[in-house]
PDB file of C-alpha atoms in Angstrom:
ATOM      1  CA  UNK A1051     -20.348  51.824 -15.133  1.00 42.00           C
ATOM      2  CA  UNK A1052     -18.215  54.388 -13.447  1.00 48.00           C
ATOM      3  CA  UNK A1053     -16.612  53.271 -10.231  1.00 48.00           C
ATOM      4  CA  UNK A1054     -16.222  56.119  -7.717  1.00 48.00           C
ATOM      5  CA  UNK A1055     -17.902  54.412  -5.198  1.00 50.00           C
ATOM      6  CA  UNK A1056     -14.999  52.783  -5.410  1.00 50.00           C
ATOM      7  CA  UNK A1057     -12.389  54.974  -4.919  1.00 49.00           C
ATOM      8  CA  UNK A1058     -12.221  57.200  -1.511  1.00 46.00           C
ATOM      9  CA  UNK A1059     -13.339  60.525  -1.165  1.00 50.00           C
ATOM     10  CA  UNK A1060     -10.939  61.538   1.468  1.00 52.00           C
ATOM     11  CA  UNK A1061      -7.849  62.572   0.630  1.00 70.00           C
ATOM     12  CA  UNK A1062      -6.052  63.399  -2.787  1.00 83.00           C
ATOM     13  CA  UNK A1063      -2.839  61.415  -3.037  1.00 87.00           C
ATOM     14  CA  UNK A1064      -5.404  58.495  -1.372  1.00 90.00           C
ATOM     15  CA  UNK A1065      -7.516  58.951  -4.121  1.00 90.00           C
ATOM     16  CA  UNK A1066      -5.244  59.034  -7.089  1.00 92.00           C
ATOM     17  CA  UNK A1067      -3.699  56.010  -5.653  1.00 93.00           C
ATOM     18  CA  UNK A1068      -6.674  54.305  -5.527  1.00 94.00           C
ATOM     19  CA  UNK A1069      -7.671  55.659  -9.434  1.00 95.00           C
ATOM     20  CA  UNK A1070      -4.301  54.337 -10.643  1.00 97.00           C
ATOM     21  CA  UNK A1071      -4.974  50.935  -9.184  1.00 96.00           C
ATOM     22  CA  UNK A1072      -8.670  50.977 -10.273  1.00 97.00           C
ATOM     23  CA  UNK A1073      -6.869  51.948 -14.129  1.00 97.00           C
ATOM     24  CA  UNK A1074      -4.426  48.926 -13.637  1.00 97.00           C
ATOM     25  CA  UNK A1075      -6.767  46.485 -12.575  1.00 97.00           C
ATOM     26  CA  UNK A1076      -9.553  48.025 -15.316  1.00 97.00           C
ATOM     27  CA  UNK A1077      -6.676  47.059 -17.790  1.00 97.00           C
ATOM     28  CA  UNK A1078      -6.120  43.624 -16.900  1.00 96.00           C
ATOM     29  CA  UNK A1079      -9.823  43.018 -17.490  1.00 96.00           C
ATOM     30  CA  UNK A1080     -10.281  44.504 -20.078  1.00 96.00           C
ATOM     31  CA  UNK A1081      -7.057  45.006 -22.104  1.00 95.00           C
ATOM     32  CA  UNK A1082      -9.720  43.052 -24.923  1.00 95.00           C
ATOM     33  CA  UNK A1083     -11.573  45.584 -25.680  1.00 95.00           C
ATOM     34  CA  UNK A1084     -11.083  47.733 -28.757  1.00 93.00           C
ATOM     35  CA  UNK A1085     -12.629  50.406 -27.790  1.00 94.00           C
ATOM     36  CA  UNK A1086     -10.492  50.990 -24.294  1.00 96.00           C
ATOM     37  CA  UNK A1087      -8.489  54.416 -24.234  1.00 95.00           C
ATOM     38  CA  UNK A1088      -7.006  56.928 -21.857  1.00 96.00           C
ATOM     39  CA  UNK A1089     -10.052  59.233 -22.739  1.00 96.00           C
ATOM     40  CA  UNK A1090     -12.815  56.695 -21.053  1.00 96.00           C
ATOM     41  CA  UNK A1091     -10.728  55.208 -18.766  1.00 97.00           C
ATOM     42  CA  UNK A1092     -10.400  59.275 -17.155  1.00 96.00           C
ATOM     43  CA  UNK A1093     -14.106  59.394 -17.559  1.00 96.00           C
ATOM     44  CA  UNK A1094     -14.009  56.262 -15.357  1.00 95.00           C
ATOM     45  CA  UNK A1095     -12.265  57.688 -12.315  1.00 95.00           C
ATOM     46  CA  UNK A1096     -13.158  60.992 -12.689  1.00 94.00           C
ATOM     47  CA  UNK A1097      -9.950  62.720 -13.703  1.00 95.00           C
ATOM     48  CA  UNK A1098      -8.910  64.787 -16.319  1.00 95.00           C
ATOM     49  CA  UNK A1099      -7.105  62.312 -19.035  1.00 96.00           C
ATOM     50  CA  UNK A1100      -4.091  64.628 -19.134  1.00 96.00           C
ATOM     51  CA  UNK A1101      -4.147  64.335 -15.116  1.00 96.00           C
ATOM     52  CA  UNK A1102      -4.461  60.886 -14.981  1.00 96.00           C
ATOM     53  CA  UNK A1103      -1.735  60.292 -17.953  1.00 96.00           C
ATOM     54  CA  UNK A1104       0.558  61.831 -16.120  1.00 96.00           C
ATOM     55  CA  UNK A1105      -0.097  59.979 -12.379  1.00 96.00           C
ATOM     56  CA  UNK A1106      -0.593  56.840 -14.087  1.00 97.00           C
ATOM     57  CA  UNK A1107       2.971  57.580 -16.073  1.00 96.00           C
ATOM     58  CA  UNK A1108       4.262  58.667 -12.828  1.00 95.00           C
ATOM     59  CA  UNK A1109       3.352  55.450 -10.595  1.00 95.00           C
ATOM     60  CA  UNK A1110       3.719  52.953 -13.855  1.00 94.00           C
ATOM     61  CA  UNK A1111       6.823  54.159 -15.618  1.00 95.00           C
ATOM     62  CA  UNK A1112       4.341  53.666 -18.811  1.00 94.00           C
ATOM     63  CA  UNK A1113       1.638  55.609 -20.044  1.00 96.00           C
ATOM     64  CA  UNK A1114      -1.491  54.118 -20.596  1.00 97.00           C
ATOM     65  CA  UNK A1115      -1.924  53.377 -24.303  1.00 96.00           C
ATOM     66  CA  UNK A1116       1.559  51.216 -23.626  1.00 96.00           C
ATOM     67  CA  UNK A1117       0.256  49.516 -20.827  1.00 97.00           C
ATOM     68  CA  UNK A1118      -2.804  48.490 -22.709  1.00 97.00           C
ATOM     69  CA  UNK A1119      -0.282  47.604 -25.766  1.00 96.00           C
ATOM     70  CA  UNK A1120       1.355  45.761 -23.188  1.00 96.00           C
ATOM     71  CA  UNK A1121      -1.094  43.396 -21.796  1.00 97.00           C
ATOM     72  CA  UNK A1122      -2.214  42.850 -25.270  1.00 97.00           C
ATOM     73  CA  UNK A1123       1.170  41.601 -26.596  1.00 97.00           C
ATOM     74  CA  UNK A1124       1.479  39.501 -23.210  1.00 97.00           C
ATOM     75  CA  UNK A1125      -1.703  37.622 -23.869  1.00 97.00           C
ATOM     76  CA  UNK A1126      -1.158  37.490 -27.909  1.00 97.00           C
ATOM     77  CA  UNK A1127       2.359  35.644 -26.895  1.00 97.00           C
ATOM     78  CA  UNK A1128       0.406  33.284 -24.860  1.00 96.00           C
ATOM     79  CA  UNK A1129      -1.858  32.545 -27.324  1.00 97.00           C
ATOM     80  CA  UNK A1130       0.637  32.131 -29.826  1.00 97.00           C
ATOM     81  CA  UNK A1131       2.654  29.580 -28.118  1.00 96.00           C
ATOM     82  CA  UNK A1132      -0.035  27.258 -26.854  1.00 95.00           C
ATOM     83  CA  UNK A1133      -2.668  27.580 -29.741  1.00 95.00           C
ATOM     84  CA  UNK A1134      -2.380  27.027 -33.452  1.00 94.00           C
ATOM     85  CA  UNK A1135      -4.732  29.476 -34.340  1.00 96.00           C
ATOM     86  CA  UNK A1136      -4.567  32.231 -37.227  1.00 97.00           C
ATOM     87  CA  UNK A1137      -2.409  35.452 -36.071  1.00 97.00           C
ATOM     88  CA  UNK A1138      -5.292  37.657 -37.327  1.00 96.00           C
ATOM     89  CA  UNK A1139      -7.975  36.096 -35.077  1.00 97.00           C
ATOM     90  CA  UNK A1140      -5.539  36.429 -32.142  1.00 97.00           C
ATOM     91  CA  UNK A1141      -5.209  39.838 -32.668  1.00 97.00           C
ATOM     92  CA  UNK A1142      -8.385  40.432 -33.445  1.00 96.00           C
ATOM     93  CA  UNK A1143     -10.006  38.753 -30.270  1.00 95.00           C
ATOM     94  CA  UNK A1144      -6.951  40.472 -28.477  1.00 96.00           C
ATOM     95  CA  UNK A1145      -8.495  43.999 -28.863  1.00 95.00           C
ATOM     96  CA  UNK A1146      -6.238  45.157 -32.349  1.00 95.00           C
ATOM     97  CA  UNK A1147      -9.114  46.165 -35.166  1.00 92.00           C
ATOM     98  CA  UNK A1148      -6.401  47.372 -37.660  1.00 95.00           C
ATOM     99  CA  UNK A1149      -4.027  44.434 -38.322  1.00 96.00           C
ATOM    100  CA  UNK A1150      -1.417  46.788 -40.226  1.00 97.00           C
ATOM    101  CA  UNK A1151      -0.637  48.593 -36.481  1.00 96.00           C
ATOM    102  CA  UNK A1152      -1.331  45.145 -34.489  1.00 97.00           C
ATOM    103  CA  UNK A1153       2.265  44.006 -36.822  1.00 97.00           C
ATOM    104  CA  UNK A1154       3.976  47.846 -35.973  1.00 97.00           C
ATOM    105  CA  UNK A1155       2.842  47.163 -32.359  1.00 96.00           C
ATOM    106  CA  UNK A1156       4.024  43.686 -31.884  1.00 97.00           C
ATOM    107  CA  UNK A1157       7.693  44.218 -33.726  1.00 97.00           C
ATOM    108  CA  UNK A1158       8.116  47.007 -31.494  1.00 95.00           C
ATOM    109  CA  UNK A1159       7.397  45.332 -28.172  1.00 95.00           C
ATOM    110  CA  UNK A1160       8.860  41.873 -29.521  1.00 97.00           C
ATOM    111  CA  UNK A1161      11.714  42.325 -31.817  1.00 97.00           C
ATOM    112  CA  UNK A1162      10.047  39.878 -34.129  1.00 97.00           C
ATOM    113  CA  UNK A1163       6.718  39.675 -36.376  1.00 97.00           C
ATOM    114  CA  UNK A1164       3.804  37.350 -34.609  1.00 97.00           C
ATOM    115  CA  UNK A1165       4.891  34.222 -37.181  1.00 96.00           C
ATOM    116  CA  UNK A1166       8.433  34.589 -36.208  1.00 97.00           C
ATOM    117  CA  UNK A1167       7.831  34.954 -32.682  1.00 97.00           C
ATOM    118  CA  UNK A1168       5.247  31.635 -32.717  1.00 96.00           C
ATOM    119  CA  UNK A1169       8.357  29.470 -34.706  1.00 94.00           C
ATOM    120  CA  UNK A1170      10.629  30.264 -32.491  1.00 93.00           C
ATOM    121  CA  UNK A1171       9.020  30.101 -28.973  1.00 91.00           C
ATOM    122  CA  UNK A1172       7.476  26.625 -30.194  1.00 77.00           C
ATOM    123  CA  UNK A1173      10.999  25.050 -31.596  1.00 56.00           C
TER     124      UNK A1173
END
């Protein structure tokens, strides 16, 4: 459901605060979901996705693809140091459908590949 009852309708910077901290917090909830993107996360708030890229980049330091990326990776990491469970299903249930960017993805944030990262965080 879109939440502008949510957000103020008085003034502008109040109201793009308030869209970038509905976007953060959207994020944390959802980070899981495949299907979250700039595009519907703009439809969300009411905001042109170009608009909101660049407030979000603005207020974040990250646009919003990398800090979905980024509280995916967080959580996979979690998951890979307390559980014992396949890499693929992790990444899966973490919101990556294609497996061959979930590997591109996690080098870049991690340095390491998800097997790598499991040995040595659990040595």
């Amino acid at each position: 459901t879109r939440q502008n009852e949510l957000l103020g309708k008085g003034d502008d910077k109040v109201y793009r605060n308030q869209a970038i901290t509905f976007v953060r917090e959207y994020i944390d909830r959802c980070y899981c979901d495949a299907n979250i993107c700039a595009s519907g996360l703009a439809d969300l708030v009411y905001l042109n996705v170009d608009y909101l890229g660049r407030i979000f980049k603005k207020a974040t330091g990250h646009n919003i693809t990398a800090a979905i990326q980024k509280k995916r990776i967080e959580h996979i990491c979690h998951l890979l140091t307390t559980t014992d469970r396949p890499i693929n299903e992790i990444a899966r249930e973490s919101g990556f459908s294609d497996m061959h960017f979930f590997y591109k993805v996690f080098k870049k944030h991690m340095g390491v590949l998800p097997g790598e990262y499991r040995e040595n965080t659990k040595k």
